Amino acid sequence: MTVTSASHRPSAVGAIRIGIDGGTWANARGYGRFTRELVRALLEIDERNAYSIFLDPFTPRADLPSRLAVIEVATHEQPSRAASADGYRSARDLWAFSRAIARAPLDVMFFPSVYTFVPLTRRMKVVVGIHDVIAEKFPQYVFKHARARLFWNLKTQLAVRQATRVLTVSEHARAGVQKHFRLTPNKICVTHEAPAVAFHPIEDRQRIAATLARFGLAPAARFVVYFGGITPHKNLSLLVRVFADLIRDARFADVLLVLAGDYSRDVYFSAYPALRAQVDATCKASVIFTGGVSDDEAAQLLNAALVCVLPSLDEGFGLPGIEAAACGTPLIATRESALPEWLGDPSTRALLPAGQASSGEAACLFIDPTQPDELRAALARVLLDANLRETMRARGLERARQLTWHSAARKVLQVFEELQGGD
């Protein structure tokens, strides 16, 4: 174990010593985003407490906050890659992390995601993030092999037993976590996610046009965009099926579908081969796979799109939908997510911060992800109605502004403080 960076300077009297599992720091998908944005926000709002992050030797250090002490753990593989759909972390690497955590002088240990949880060998206060129960509800869409499913179940069950608190990202996710793991309500705490700074309305049309050109899109192209992972539970086969039917209508014959997501380097179970075959057989000339995109590229695609679609079978939060709203992009999204809490009718929105009012109608069209007719009707409605698109744009921007990573961090910091106080 090697300690580097802002190492072991004396903490303020009464400061909480917080350890953070950095196993997902380099992850390109939602777990990594949550870890990076939340930790940065915690360090910006909290100057009192001491934070250390446990990292493998393979994770780059360039984007780590300067006030974050790094405890390097000698491993043979990067944790997020070892915990992929095809792999598993070796006992030796798990033990290295467990031993490093046990030796560190900590008051609270925080695992931003159960994805890289390791068994703990000494008693301490532990917060474990469980973002959803997608793996439990749809194991056939998450795991390629029975062995991976078995390891996941063993890991999550142990994590829940060792956790003092389970942290999740929405009321929708809380309900799933509480039901599946049979937890008492007071063991679960809720924060939220938020759009990164790159996601906002962009006025520079030349900049957008240059990005569109890189993906083979004309500046005036009419297109529908999906932004996210190319994994089976994202339900993209339904989207392609509905889209292929939609463009048979002359009114939509020129509309394109842009699927923006990494299909070559992602460590998760990929739906790309089957999806590509489906596209080639039904609507090849009208679909563009971009591959992995940066936040800036995603924001520009969202700004240019007529509508964004998130048809997932389930989402613990649904961050791409919020990122679309933050760009002013009309959104059609699954009801099986936290998006109704934030973009739906205010009567369903349990997490609206106190004192913040909003317009009384939904900022998104919600669909049952198992009903293709609902998705087709929603697409046709948005594509045909410019006034509706403008209304959805305004409402989405308003709602998305209410979500910040600082607000999310304050909720998590409150959990740490409650645990330190003996709650």
PDB file of N, CA and C in Angstrom, residues 306 328 330 361-362 380-395:
ATOM      1  N   LEU A 306     -34.063  16.257 -32.897  1.00  0.00           N
ATOM      2  CA  LEU A 306     -35.465  16.630 -32.693  1.00  0.00           C
ATOM      3  C   LEU A 306     -35.989  16.064 -31.380  1.00  0.00           C
ATOM      4  N   GLY A 328     -31.975  21.031 -23.481  1.00  0.00           N
ATOM      5  CA  GLY A 328     -33.191  21.531 -24.100  1.00  0.00           C
ATOM      6  C   GLY A 328     -33.748  20.593 -25.151  1.00  0.00           C
ATOM      7  N   PRO A 330     -36.195  17.698 -26.401  1.00  0.00           N
ATOM      8  CA  PRO A 330     -37.407  16.956 -26.019  1.00  0.00           C
ATOM      9  C   PRO A 330     -37.058  15.492 -25.756  1.00  0.00           C
ATOM     10  N   GLU A 361     -46.960  20.774 -15.666  1.00  0.00           N
ATOM     11  CA  GLU A 361     -47.098  19.663 -16.587  1.00  0.00           C
ATOM     12  C   GLU A 361     -45.763  18.968 -16.780  1.00  0.00           C
ATOM     13  N   ALA A 362     -45.835  17.754 -17.331  1.00  0.00           N
ATOM     14  CA  ALA A 362     -44.627  16.965 -17.517  1.00  0.00           C
ATOM     15  C   ALA A 362     -43.712  17.600 -18.552  1.00  0.00           C
ATOM     16  N   ALA A 380     -44.190   9.955 -33.171  1.00  0.00           N
ATOM     17  CA  ALA A 380     -44.947  10.681 -34.191  1.00  0.00           C
ATOM     18  C   ALA A 380     -45.433  12.020 -33.655  1.00  0.00           C
ATOM     19  N   ARG A 381     -45.908  12.028 -32.434  1.00  0.00           N
ATOM     20  CA  ARG A 381     -46.430  13.263 -31.845  1.00  0.00           C
ATOM     21  C   ARG A 381     -45.342  14.334 -31.745  1.00  0.00           C
ATOM     22  N   VAL A 382     -44.173  13.952 -31.230  1.00  0.00           N
ATOM     23  CA  VAL A 382     -43.099  14.929 -31.058  1.00  0.00           C
ATOM     24  C   VAL A 382     -42.551  15.390 -32.405  1.00  0.00           C
ATOM     25  N   LEU A 383     -42.370  14.472 -33.343  1.00  0.00           N
ATOM     26  CA  LEU A 383     -41.796  14.835 -34.634  1.00  0.00           C
ATOM     27  C   LEU A 383     -42.712  15.756 -35.436  1.00  0.00           C
ATOM     28  N   LEU A 384     -44.009  15.638 -35.231  1.00  0.00           N
ATOM     29  CA  LEU A 384     -44.959  16.423 -36.017  1.00  0.00           C
ATOM     30  C   LEU A 384     -45.319  17.767 -35.397  1.00  0.00           C
ATOM     31  N   ASP A 385     -45.035  17.947 -34.130  1.00  0.00           N
ATOM     32  CA  ASP A 385     -45.556  19.117 -33.412  1.00  0.00           C
ATOM     33  C   ASP A 385     -44.408  19.991 -32.905  1.00  0.00           C
ATOM     34  N   ALA A 386     -44.082  21.037 -33.654  1.00  0.00           N
ATOM     35  CA  ALA A 386     -42.990  21.942 -33.267  1.00  0.00           C
ATOM     36  C   ALA A 386     -43.313  22.690 -31.984  1.00  0.00           C
ATOM     37  N   ASN A 387     -44.575  23.035 -31.768  1.00  0.00           N
ATOM     38  CA  ASN A 387     -44.963  23.741 -30.541  1.00  0.00           C
ATOM     39  C   ASN A 387     -44.749  22.844 -29.317  1.00  0.00           C
ATOM     40  N   LEU A 388     -45.085  21.575 -29.461  1.00  0.00           N
ATOM     41  CA  LEU A 388     -44.862  20.639 -28.358  1.00  0.00           C
ATOM     42  C   LEU A 388     -43.370  20.528 -28.061  1.00  0.00           C
ATOM     43  N   ARG A 389     -42.554  20.454 -29.090  1.00  0.00           N
ATOM     44  CA  ARG A 389     -41.106  20.349 -28.869  1.00  0.00           C
ATOM     45  C   ARG A 389     -40.587  21.572 -28.109  1.00  0.00           C
ATOM     46  N   GLU A 390     -41.065  22.748 -28.460  1.00  0.00           N
ATOM     47  CA  GLU A 390     -40.609  23.958 -27.784  1.00  0.00           C
ATOM     48  C   GLU A 390     -41.071  23.980 -26.330  1.00  0.00           C
ATOM     49  N   THR A 391     -42.301  23.531 -26.083  1.00  0.00           N
ATOM     50  CA  THR A 391     -42.801  23.471 -24.710  1.00  0.00           C
ATOM     51  C   THR A 391     -41.995  22.481 -23.883  1.00  0.00           C
ATOM     52  N   MET A 392     -41.720  21.313 -24.440  1.00  0.00           N
ATOM     53  CA  MET A 392     -40.925  20.309 -23.736  1.00  0.00           C
ATOM     54  C   MET A 392     -39.514  20.814 -23.482  1.00  0.00           C
ATOM     55  N   ARG A 393     -38.956  21.529 -24.445  1.00  0.00           N
ATOM     56  CA  ARG A 393     -37.624  22.106 -24.273  1.00  0.00           C
ATOM     57  C   ARG A 393     -37.590  23.028 -23.053  1.00  0.00           C
ATOM     58  N   ALA A 394     -38.554  23.939 -22.959  1.00  0.00           N
ATOM     59  CA  ALA A 394     -38.563  24.908 -21.864  1.00  0.00           C
ATOM     60  C   ALA A 394     -38.750  24.216 -20.519  1.00  0.00           C
ATOM     61  N   ARG A 395     -39.663  23.269 -20.467  1.00  0.00           N
ATOM     62  CA  ARG A 395     -39.906  22.576 -19.196  1.00  0.00           C
ATOM     63  C   ARG A 395     -38.713  21.720 -18.797  1.00  0.00           C
TER      64      ARG A 395
END
